Coordinates of C-alpha atoms in Angstrom, one line a residue:
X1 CA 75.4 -93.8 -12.2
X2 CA 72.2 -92.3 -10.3
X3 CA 75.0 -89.8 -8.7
X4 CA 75.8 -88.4 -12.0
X5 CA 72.8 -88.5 -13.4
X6 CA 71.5 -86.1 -10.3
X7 CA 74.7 -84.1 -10.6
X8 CA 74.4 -83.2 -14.2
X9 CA 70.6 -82.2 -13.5
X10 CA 71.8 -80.0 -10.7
X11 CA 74.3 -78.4 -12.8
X12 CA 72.2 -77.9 -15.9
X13 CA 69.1 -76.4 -13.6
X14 CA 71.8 -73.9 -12.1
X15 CA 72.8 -72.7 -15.6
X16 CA 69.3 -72.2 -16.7
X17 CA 69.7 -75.0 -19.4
X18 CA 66.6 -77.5 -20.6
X19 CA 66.8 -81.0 -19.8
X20 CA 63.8 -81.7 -22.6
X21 CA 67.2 -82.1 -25.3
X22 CA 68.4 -85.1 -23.4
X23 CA 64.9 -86.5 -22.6
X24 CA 63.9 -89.1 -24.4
X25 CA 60.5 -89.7 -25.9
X26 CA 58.9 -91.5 -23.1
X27 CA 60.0 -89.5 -20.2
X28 CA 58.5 -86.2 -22.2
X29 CA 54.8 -86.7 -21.0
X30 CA 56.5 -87.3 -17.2
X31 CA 58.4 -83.9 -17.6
X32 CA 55.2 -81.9 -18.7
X33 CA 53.4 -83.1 -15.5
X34 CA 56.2 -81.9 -12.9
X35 CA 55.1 -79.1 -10.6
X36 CA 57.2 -76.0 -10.4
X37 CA 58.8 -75.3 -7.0
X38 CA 57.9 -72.7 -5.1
X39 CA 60.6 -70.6 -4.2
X40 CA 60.9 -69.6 -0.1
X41 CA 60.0 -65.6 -0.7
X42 CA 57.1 -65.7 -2.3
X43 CA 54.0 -65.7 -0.4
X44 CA 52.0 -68.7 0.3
X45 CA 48.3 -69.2 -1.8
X46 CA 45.8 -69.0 0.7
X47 CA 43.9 -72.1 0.8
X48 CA 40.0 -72.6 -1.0
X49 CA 37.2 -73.5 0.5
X50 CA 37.6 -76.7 -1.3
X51 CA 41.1 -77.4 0.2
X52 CA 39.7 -76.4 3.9
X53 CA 39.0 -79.8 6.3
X54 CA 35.6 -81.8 6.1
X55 CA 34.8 -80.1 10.1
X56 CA 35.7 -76.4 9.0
X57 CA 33.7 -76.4 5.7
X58 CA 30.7 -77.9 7.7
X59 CA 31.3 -74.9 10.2
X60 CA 31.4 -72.4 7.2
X61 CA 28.1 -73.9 5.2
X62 CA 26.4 -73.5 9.1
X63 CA 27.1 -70.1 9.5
X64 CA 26.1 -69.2 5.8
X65 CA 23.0 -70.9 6.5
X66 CA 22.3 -69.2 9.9
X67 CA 23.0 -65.9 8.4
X68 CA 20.3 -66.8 5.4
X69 CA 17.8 -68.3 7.7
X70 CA 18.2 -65.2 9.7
X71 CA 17.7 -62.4 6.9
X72 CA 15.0 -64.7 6.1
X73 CA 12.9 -64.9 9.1
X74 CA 13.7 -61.4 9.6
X75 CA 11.8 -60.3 6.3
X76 CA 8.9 -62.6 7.3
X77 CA 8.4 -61.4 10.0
X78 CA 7.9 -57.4 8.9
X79 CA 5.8 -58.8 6.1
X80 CA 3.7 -61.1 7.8
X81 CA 0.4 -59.4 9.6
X82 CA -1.1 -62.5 11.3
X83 CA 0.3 -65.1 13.7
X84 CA -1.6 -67.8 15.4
X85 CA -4.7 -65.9 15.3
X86 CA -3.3 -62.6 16.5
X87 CA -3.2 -59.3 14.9
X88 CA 0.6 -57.7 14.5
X89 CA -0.2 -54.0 13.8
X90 CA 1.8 -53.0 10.6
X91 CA 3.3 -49.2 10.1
X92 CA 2.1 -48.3 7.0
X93 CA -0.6 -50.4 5.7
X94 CA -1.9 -49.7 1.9
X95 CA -5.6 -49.7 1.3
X96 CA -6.6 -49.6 -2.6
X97 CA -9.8 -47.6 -3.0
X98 CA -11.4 -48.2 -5.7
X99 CA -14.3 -45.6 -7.2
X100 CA -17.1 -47.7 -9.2
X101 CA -19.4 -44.7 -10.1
X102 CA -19.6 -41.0 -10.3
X103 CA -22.7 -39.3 -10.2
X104 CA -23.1 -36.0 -11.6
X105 CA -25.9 -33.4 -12.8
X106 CA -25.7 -30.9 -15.7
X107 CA -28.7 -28.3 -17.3
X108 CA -28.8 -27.6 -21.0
X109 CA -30.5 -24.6 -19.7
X110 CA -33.4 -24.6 -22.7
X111 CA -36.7 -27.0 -23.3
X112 CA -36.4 -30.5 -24.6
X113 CA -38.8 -32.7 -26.6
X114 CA -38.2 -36.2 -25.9
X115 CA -40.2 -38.0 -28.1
X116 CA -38.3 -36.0 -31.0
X117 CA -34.8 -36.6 -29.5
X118 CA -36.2 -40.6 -28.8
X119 CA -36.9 -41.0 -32.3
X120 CA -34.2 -39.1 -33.6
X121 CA -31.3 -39.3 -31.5
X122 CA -28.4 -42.6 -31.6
X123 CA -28.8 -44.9 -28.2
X124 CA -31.5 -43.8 -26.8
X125 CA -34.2 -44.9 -25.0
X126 CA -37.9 -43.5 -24.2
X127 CA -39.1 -43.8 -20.5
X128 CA -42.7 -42.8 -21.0
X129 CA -43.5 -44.6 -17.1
X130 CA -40.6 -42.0 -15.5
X131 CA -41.3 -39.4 -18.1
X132 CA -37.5 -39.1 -19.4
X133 CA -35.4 -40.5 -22.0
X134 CA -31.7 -42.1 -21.7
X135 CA -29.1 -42.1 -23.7
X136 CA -25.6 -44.2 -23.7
X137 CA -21.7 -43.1 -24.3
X138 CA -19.8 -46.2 -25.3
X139 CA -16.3 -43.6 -24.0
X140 CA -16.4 -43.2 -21.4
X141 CA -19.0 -45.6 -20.5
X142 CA -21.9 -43.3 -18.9
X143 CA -25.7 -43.4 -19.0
X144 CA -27.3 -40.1 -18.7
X145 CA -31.3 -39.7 -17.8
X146 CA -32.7 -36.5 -20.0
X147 CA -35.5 -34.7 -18.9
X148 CA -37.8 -32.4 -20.6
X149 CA -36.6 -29.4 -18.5
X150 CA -33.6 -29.9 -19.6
X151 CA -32.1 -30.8 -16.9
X152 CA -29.5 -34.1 -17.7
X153 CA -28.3 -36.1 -14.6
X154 CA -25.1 -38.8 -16.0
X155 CA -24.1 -42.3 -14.1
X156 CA -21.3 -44.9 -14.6
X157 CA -18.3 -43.1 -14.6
X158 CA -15.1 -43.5 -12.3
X159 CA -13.5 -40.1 -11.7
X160 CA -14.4 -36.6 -11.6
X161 CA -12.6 -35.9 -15.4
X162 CA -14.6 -38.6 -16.6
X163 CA -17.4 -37.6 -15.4
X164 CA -17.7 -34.1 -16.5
X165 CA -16.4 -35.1 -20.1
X166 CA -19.2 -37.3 -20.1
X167 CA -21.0 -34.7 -19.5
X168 CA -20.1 -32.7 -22.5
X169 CA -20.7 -35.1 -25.0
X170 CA -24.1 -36.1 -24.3
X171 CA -24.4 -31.7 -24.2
X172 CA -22.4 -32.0 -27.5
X173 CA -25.3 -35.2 -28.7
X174 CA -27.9 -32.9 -27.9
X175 CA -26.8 -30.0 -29.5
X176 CA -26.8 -31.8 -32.6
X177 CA -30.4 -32.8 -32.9
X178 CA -30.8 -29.1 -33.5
X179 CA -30.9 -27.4 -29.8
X180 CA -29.7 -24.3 -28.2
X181 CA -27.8 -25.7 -25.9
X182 CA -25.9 -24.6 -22.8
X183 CA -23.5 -26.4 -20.2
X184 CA -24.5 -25.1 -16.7
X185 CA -24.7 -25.9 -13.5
X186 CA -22.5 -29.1 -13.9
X187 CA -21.7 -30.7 -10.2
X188 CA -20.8 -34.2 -9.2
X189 CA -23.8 -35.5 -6.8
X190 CA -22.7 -38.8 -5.5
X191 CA -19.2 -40.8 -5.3
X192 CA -19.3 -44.7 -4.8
X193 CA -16.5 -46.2 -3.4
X194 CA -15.5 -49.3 -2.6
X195 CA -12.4 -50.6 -1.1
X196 CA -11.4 -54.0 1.1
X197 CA -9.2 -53.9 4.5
X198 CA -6.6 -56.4 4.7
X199 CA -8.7 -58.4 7.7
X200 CA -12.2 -59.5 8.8
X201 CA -14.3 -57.3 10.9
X202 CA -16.1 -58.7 13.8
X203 CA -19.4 -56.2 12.9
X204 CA -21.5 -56.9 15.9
X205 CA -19.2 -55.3 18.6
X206 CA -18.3 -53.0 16.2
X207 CA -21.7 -51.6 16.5
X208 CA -22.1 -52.0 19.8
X209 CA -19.2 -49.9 20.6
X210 CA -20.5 -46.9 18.6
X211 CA -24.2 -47.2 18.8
X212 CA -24.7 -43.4 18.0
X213 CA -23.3 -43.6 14.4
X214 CA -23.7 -47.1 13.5
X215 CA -27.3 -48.8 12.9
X216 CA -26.7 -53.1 12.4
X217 CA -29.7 -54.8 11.5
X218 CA -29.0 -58.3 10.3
X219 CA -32.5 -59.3 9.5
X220 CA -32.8 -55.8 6.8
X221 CA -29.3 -55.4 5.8
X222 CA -25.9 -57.9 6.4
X223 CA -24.0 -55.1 6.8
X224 CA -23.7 -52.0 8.9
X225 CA -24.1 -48.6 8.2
X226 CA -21.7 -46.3 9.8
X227 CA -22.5 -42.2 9.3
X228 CA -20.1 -39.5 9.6
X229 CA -20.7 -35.9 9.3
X230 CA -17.3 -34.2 9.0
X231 CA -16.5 -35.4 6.2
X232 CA -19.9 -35.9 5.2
X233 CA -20.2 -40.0 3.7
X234 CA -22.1 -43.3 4.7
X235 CA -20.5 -46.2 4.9
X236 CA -21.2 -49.6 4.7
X237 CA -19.3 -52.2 6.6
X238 CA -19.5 -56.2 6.4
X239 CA -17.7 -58.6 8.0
X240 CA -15.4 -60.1 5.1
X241 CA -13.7 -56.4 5.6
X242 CA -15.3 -54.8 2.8
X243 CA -16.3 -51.6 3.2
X244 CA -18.8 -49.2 0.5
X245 CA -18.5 -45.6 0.6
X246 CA -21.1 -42.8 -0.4
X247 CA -20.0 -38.8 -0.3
X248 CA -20.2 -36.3 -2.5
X249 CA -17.2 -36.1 -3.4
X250 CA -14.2 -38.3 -4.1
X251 CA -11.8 -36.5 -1.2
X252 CA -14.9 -37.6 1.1
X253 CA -14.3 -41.2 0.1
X254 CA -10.5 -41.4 0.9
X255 CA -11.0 -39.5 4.3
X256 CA -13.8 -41.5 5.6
X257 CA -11.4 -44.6 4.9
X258 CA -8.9 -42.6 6.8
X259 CA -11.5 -41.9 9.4
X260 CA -12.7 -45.6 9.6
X261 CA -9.4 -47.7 9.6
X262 CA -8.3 -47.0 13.1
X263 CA -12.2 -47.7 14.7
X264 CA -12.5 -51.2 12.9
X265 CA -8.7 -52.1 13.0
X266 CA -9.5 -53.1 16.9
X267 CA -12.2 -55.5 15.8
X268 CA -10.3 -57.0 13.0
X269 CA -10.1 -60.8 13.0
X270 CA -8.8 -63.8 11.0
X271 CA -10.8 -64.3 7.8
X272 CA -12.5 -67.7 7.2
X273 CA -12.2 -70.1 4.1
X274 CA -15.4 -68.8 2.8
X275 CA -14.5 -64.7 3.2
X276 CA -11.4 -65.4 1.7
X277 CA -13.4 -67.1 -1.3
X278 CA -15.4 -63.8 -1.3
X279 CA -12.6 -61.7 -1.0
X280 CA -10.2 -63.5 -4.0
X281 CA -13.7 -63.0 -6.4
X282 CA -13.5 -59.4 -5.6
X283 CA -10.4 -59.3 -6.6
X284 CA -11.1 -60.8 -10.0
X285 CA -14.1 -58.7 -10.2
X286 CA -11.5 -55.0 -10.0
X287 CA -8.6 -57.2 -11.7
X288 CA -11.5 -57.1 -14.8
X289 CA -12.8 -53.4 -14.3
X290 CA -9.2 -52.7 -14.5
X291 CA -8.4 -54.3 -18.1
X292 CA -11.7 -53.7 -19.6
X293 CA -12.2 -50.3 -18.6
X294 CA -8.3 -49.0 -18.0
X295 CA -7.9 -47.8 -21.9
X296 CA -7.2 -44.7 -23.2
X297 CA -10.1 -42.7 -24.0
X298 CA -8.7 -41.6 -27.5
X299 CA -7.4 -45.3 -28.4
X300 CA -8.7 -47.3 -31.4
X301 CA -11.6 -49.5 -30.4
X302 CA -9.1 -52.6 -30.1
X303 CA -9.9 -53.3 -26.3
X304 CA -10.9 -56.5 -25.4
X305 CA -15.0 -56.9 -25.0
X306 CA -16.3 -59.1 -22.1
X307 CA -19.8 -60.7 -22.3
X308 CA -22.6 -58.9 -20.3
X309 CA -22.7 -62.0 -17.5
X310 CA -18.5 -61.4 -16.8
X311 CA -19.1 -60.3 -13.9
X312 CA -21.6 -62.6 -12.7
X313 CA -19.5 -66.1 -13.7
X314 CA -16.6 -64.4 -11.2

């Protein structure tokens, strides 16, 4: 009986016929689940990871993970700049500069009564000790010293743009309490500059090795003062790496960085807990200057106002 049955299969499955007509209802579910042969000339599936032995997956996972662990210690090794107390010099190492205030000098080129522009002029002041008055721009934030010769010098502002529009409005404010005014002889006097290398700075061989243009003297000042005639700046150097530049000019400021880097980069040393303290509140200190005085000039006066001790709670 089991020989005919397997005969009649064999004949129907050559003929192309279905065996589901003859099936009865309990042998359906069995029939759905049977696996279709695979004929000899087609190619074989390659096998999945999932199908490869417990030994070669283990083998695989290994050299995936020695490949990440690789590209891994690879990238922190280009980015990292310290190792066991050591110095790695980088390529190209990024210094942000950052200006804090523009000094610059204008004439109005005509006489000026300051107690008439004290009592009628907006945000002023009257100096009667230093003999001038001051008045205050809200935009760009600047504070300009008027004297009665008519010359105006202007403080507080960040660029060389700013600094000169500044300039012409207080010209404009003056103007418009009923003098002849004129805008001459506007030049920037002094450009502050600060900026922060990405190390400590061992300052007392630093000025021992160049004792003809740097002057230390702990017990007057903590940091020391390096001079440099060509360009023509002063600079200020302490030992969390911070580092003030004066020069007339903005251009002076970013070469005398240039001109400094490679002298104190051979004195440069792992900072301490407490100079990285002082170096993560300056920080804070330009991550503030940034917001509160990065607007647009022209924008509505919708910019966040910080209190007058911001900078001291940092």
């Amino acid at each position: 009986m089991a020989t005919s049955t397997q005969d009649q299969e064999a004949e129907m499955a050559a003929t192309g016929a279905s065996t589901t007509s003859t099936a009865t209802p309990h042998q359906l579910p069995c029939m759905n689940n049977l696996s279709l042969p695979v004929i000899s000339g087609d190619p074989v599936p390659p096998k999945m990871k999932s199908e490869l032995d417990a030994s070669r997956i283990k083998e695989v996972m290994s050299f995936d993970d020695a490949l990440v662990d690789s590209d891994h210690s690879q990238a922190v090794k280009e980015e990292v700049s310290v190792v066991d107390g050591k110095m790695i010099d980088d390529v190209d190492p990024v210094i942000d500069i950052m200006i804090n205030n523009v000094v610059c000098s204008f004439s109005v080129a005509c006489h000026l009564d300051l107690r008439s522009i004290a009592l009628t002029g907006n945000n002023v002041e009257f100096r009667r000790e230093n003999g001038m008055v001051t008045m205050k721009l809200r935009k760009p934030p600047t504070t300009a010293s008027i004297w009665s010769s008519g010359k105006v010098t202007c403080t507080g502002s960040t660029s060389e743009s700013q600094a000169r529009l500044a300039a012409r409005r207080i010209a404009r404010c003056i103007q418009k309490l009923g003098y002849n005014v004129k805008f001459k002889n506007f030049r920037i006097v002094n450009v502050l500059g600060t900026c922060t290398m990405p190390f400590a700075i061992k300052i007392t061989p630093f000025s021992l090795r160049f004792r003809t243009a740097a002057s230390y003297e702990p017990e007057l000042h903590p940091g020391v003062t390096y001079k440099i005639d060509h360009p023509k700046a002063t600079l200020k150097i302490f030992s969390t790496g911070s580092i003030t530049v004066t020069a007339p000019s903005i251009n002076n400021v970013q070469s005398a960085i240039e001109h400094i880097y490679p002298l104190v980069r051979e004195f440069g040393k792992v900072r301490t807990q407490e100079e990285m303290a002082e170096f993560q509140r300056n920080q804070a200190r330009r991550h503030l200057a940034m917001i509160g005085f990065g607007e647009d000039e022209d924008s509505d006066s919708s910019s966040p106002q910080y209190p007058d001790d911001a900078w001291e709670r940092l």
